[in-house]
Short mmCIF file of C-alpha atoms in Angstrom, two decimals:
data_model
loop_
_atom_site.label_atom_id
_atom_site.label_comp_id
_atom_site.label_asym_id
_atom_site.label_seq_id
_atom_site.Cartn_x
_atom_site.Cartn_y
_atom_site.Cartn_z
CA MET A 217 124.57 80.23 94.42
CA PRO A 218 122.31 83.14 95.51
CA PHE A 219 120.70 82.96 98.94
CA LYS A 220 117.27 81.35 98.85
CA HIS A 221 115.30 82.27 101.92
CA PRO A 222 113.79 79.22 103.68
CA LEU A 223 110.54 81.12 104.23
CA ARG A 224 110.00 81.22 100.48
CA ALA A 225 109.07 77.54 100.42
CA VAL A 226 106.44 78.21 103.07
CA LEU A 227 104.96 81.25 101.36
CA GLU A 228 104.73 79.31 98.12
CA GLN A 229 102.15 77.13 99.89
CA VAL A 230 99.89 80.05 100.80
CA THR A 231 96.32 79.86 99.49
CA ALA A 232 92.99 81.41 100.40
CA THR A 233 92.47 78.68 103.02
CA THR A 234 95.82 78.50 104.81
CA CYS A 235 94.95 81.32 107.23
CA PRO A 236 94.04 81.36 110.10
CA LYS A 237 94.53 77.68 110.98
CA ARG A 238 97.88 76.88 109.31
CA PHE A 239 99.74 80.13 108.61
CA ASN A 240 99.51 83.63 110.08
CA PHE A 241 102.12 86.19 109.07
CA HIS A 242 100.43 89.31 110.42
CA CYS A 243 99.45 89.76 114.08
CA HIS A 244 100.17 92.08 116.98
CA THR A 245 100.84 92.05 120.72
CA LEU A 246 100.97 94.58 123.52
CA CYS A 247 104.47 95.41 122.28
CA SER A 248 102.76 97.67 119.74
CA ASP A 249 98.99 98.08 119.38
CA GLY A 250 97.70 94.57 120.08
CA SER A 251 95.75 93.30 123.09
CA LEU A 252 97.58 90.03 123.82
CA THR A 253 100.82 89.63 125.72
CA PRO A 254 103.49 87.83 123.69
CA GLU A 255 103.05 84.79 125.93
CA ALA A 256 99.27 84.72 125.46
CA LEU A 257 99.70 85.04 121.71
CA ALA A 258 102.07 82.06 121.76
CA ASP A 259 99.48 80.10 123.74
CA GLU A 260 96.87 80.96 121.09
CA ALA A 261 99.15 79.85 118.27
CA VAL A 262 99.72 76.47 119.94
CA LYS A 263 96.02 76.04 120.73
CA ILE A 264 95.00 76.77 117.13
CA GLY A 265 97.65 74.39 115.79
CA LEU A 266 99.46 76.88 113.59
CA GLU A 267 102.35 75.53 111.54
CA HIS A 268 104.12 78.81 110.73
CA PHE A 269 103.60 82.36 111.96
CA ALA A 270 105.23 85.72 112.62
CA VAL A 271 104.41 88.44 115.12
CA THR A 272 104.52 91.72 113.22
CA ASP A 273 104.34 94.47 115.81
CA HIS A 274 104.80 97.96 114.44
CA HIS A 275 108.47 98.97 114.42
CA SER A 276 109.33 96.44 117.11
CA LEU A 277 110.83 92.99 117.57
CA GLU A 278 110.37 93.07 121.33
CA ALA A 279 107.80 90.25 121.36
CA TYR A 280 109.91 87.80 119.33
CA PRO A 281 112.14 86.35 122.10
CA LEU A 282 109.21 86.28 124.53
CA VAL A 283 107.03 84.34 122.11
CA GLN A 284 109.90 81.97 121.31
CA LYS A 285 110.53 81.33 125.00
CA ARG A 286 106.87 80.49 125.52
CA LEU A 287 106.88 78.16 122.52
CA ASP A 288 109.94 76.42 123.95
CA TYR A 289 107.98 75.90 127.17
CA HIS A 290 105.11 74.29 125.27
CA ARG A 291 107.54 72.10 123.35
CA SER A 292 109.19 70.90 126.55
CA ALA A 293 105.72 70.03 127.86
CA GLY A 294 105.16 67.75 124.87
CA SER A 295 103.03 70.01 122.67
CA ASN A 296 103.44 70.51 118.95
CA VAL A 297 104.50 74.08 118.34
CA PRO A 298 104.61 76.21 115.19
CA LYS A 299 107.69 77.62 113.54
CA LEU A 300 108.13 81.25 114.58
CA TRP A 301 109.66 83.65 112.06
CA THR A 302 110.89 87.14 112.81
CA GLY A 303 108.48 89.82 111.72
CA THR A 304 107.87 93.55 111.92
CA GLU A 305 105.36 95.87 110.28
CA VAL A 306 107.21 98.89 108.96
CA SER A 307 105.69 102.13 107.68
CA CYS A 308 107.11 103.71 104.54
CA VAL A 309 106.20 105.95 101.63
CA LEU A 310 105.45 104.33 98.28
CA GLU A 311 104.12 106.41 95.38
CA ASN A 312 103.64 109.32 97.80
CA CYS A 313 101.35 107.13 99.91
CA LEU A 314 102.06 105.94 103.44
CA VAL A 315 101.95 102.14 103.33
CA HIS A 316 102.98 99.24 105.52
CA VAL A 317 105.60 96.62 104.73
CA LEU A 318 105.83 93.22 106.39
CA ALA A 319 109.48 92.43 107.11
CA LEU A 320 109.58 88.66 107.51
CA GLY A 321 112.31 86.19 108.34
CA TYR A 322 115.12 88.70 108.78
CA GLU A 323 118.16 88.28 111.01
CA PRO A 324 117.03 89.67 114.37
CA ASN A 325 120.33 91.31 115.30
CA HIS A 326 121.23 92.73 111.92
CA GLY A 327 122.17 96.40 112.07
CA ALA A 328 120.34 97.28 108.87
CA MET A 329 117.00 96.86 110.62
CA GLU A 330 117.90 98.86 113.74
CA PRO A 331 116.37 102.18 112.60
CA TYR A 332 113.05 100.43 112.00
CA LEU A 333 112.86 98.75 115.41
CA GLN A 334 112.70 101.83 117.62
CA GLY A 335 108.95 101.77 118.23
CA ASP A 336 107.98 104.54 115.82
CA THR A 337 108.03 105.52 112.17
CA VAL A 338 111.34 106.82 110.89
CA VAL A 339 111.71 110.19 109.17
CA GLY A 340 113.74 111.44 106.23
CA GLU A 341 115.22 109.28 103.51
CA GLN A 342 114.85 106.12 105.58
CA LEU A 343 111.07 106.47 105.27
CA GLY A 344 111.19 105.80 101.54
CA ALA A 345 110.05 102.37 100.37
CA ALA A 346 113.34 101.77 98.55
CA ALA A 347 115.31 102.30 101.76
CA VAL A 348 113.00 100.03 103.76
CA VAL A 349 113.22 97.20 101.24
CA GLU A 350 117.00 97.59 101.04
CA ALA A 351 117.29 97.31 104.84
CA ILE A 352 115.03 94.26 105.08
CA GLN A 353 116.85 92.42 102.32
CA ALA A 354 120.25 93.42 103.70
CA ALA A 355 119.19 91.62 106.88
CA ASN A 356 118.34 88.56 104.75
CA GLY A 357 114.61 89.11 105.16
CA LEU A 358 111.67 89.28 102.80
CA ALA A 359 109.73 92.49 102.15
CA LEU A 360 106.02 92.14 101.41
CA LEU A 361 103.50 94.91 100.86
CA ALA A 362 100.87 94.62 103.59
CA HIS A 363 97.12 94.66 102.73
CA PRO A 364 97.59 96.28 99.29
CA ALA A 365 93.90 97.19 98.87
CA ARG A 366 93.62 99.23 102.08
CA TYR A 367 95.29 102.41 100.86
CA ARG A 368 94.04 105.55 99.14
CA ILE A 369 95.90 104.54 95.95
CA ASN A 370 94.75 101.64 93.79
CA PHE A 371 96.45 98.39 94.71
CA LYS A 372 97.52 97.76 91.11
CA LEU A 373 99.60 100.92 91.03
CA LEU A 374 101.11 100.22 94.44
CA MET A 375 101.96 96.59 93.69
CA ARG A 376 103.57 97.44 90.38
CA ALA A 377 105.60 100.19 92.01
CA ALA A 378 106.60 97.75 94.75
CA SER A 379 107.71 95.24 92.14
CA GLU A 380 109.90 97.83 90.45
CA LEU A 381 111.59 98.52 93.79
CA GLY A 382 112.36 94.85 94.34
CA PHE A 383 109.69 93.89 96.90
CA ASP A 384 109.51 90.13 97.39
CA GLY A 385 105.75 89.87 97.56
CA ALA A 386 102.45 91.08 98.94
CA GLU A 387 99.90 90.13 101.57
CA THR A 388 97.40 88.59 99.20
CA TRP A 389 94.79 87.05 101.50
CA TYR A 390 93.36 89.60 103.92
CA ASP A 391 90.03 90.32 105.61
CA TYR A 392 89.23 93.84 104.44
CA GLU A 393 85.83 93.71 106.18
CA MET A 394 87.60 93.02 109.49
CA GLN A 395 85.04 90.43 110.58
CA PRO A 396 85.05 88.88 114.08
CA ARG A 397 86.21 85.60 112.53
CA TRP A 398 88.77 86.02 109.79
CA ARG A 399 87.76 85.37 106.21
CA PRO A 400 89.53 86.66 103.12
CA SER A 401 87.59 89.24 101.12
CA GLU A 402 86.87 87.04 98.15
CA HIS A 403 86.71 89.32 95.12
CA VAL A 404 89.35 91.83 96.21
CA CYS A 405 91.82 89.17 97.31
CA GLU A 406 91.42 87.17 94.12
CA ARG A 407 92.29 90.25 92.07
CA VAL A 408 95.29 90.94 94.29
CA ALA A 409 96.39 87.31 93.97
CA ASP A 410 96.10 87.40 90.17
CA LEU A 411 98.34 90.47 90.01
CA ALA A 412 100.77 88.92 92.48
CA MET A 413 101.13 85.95 90.16
CA ASP A 414 101.70 88.24 87.18
CA LEU A 415 104.43 90.06 89.13
CA ASN A 416 106.00 86.80 90.30
CA PHE A 417 105.36 87.90 93.88
CA LEU A 418 105.40 85.69 96.93
CA GLN A 419 102.01 85.69 98.62
CA SER A 420 101.31 85.89 102.34
CA CYS A 421 98.26 85.80 104.57
CA GLY A 422 97.47 87.01 108.07
CA THR A 423 94.67 87.99 110.40
CA ASP A 424 96.19 91.34 111.42
CA SER A 425 94.94 90.45 114.90
CA HIS A 426 94.85 93.27 117.43
CA GLY A 427 92.33 91.66 119.79
CA LEU A 428 92.30 88.62 122.04
CA SER A 429 92.07 85.95 119.31
CA LEU A 430 94.28 84.98 116.41
CA LEU A 431 91.20 83.81 114.53
CA GLY A 432 90.06 87.37 113.84
CA ARG A 433 91.23 90.96 113.84
#
């Protein structure tokens, strides 16, 4: 029987309203370009009452064990804590356009991901989208195209190209206006979601938080 990633069942529940209070699969800490320490981000996640989330620092997994340790502390103190999934935001080239890929739920010590966890964008053949997706899936992770409507190329072209390369999904619900309090951009996100369904893509959502709150960017 082929491997069915346990995160799939979670992503299948994603709707326009699951972020930012239930799920958040796109946020950052001081380990890349965010403003929160990993511990403070964990505190925020517990305070909000998140059920599932991933820290997706750029080309880094440094925050993951620190966030998990802080969540364990909250659990030992009697608090309900969310499920933390591994995550990294990886840059790559798709259709001659530099895009970002959310690597979610991969094995943290798998060698296939090592080139993409060195704190900076790779160069050469490893920068290609096909190579990035291959590495993520080799580490038993899911590869999702981040914020498809933020690039210089139309999201339809990018998502279809991603589908042909075997991407698992796309970040469907995203705040393209980058408001202080997160809210999905209604018309754009609905069009992205419709195409995701046509492509049989998993859908994710996230605040892409870089500031001091997980409720906004």
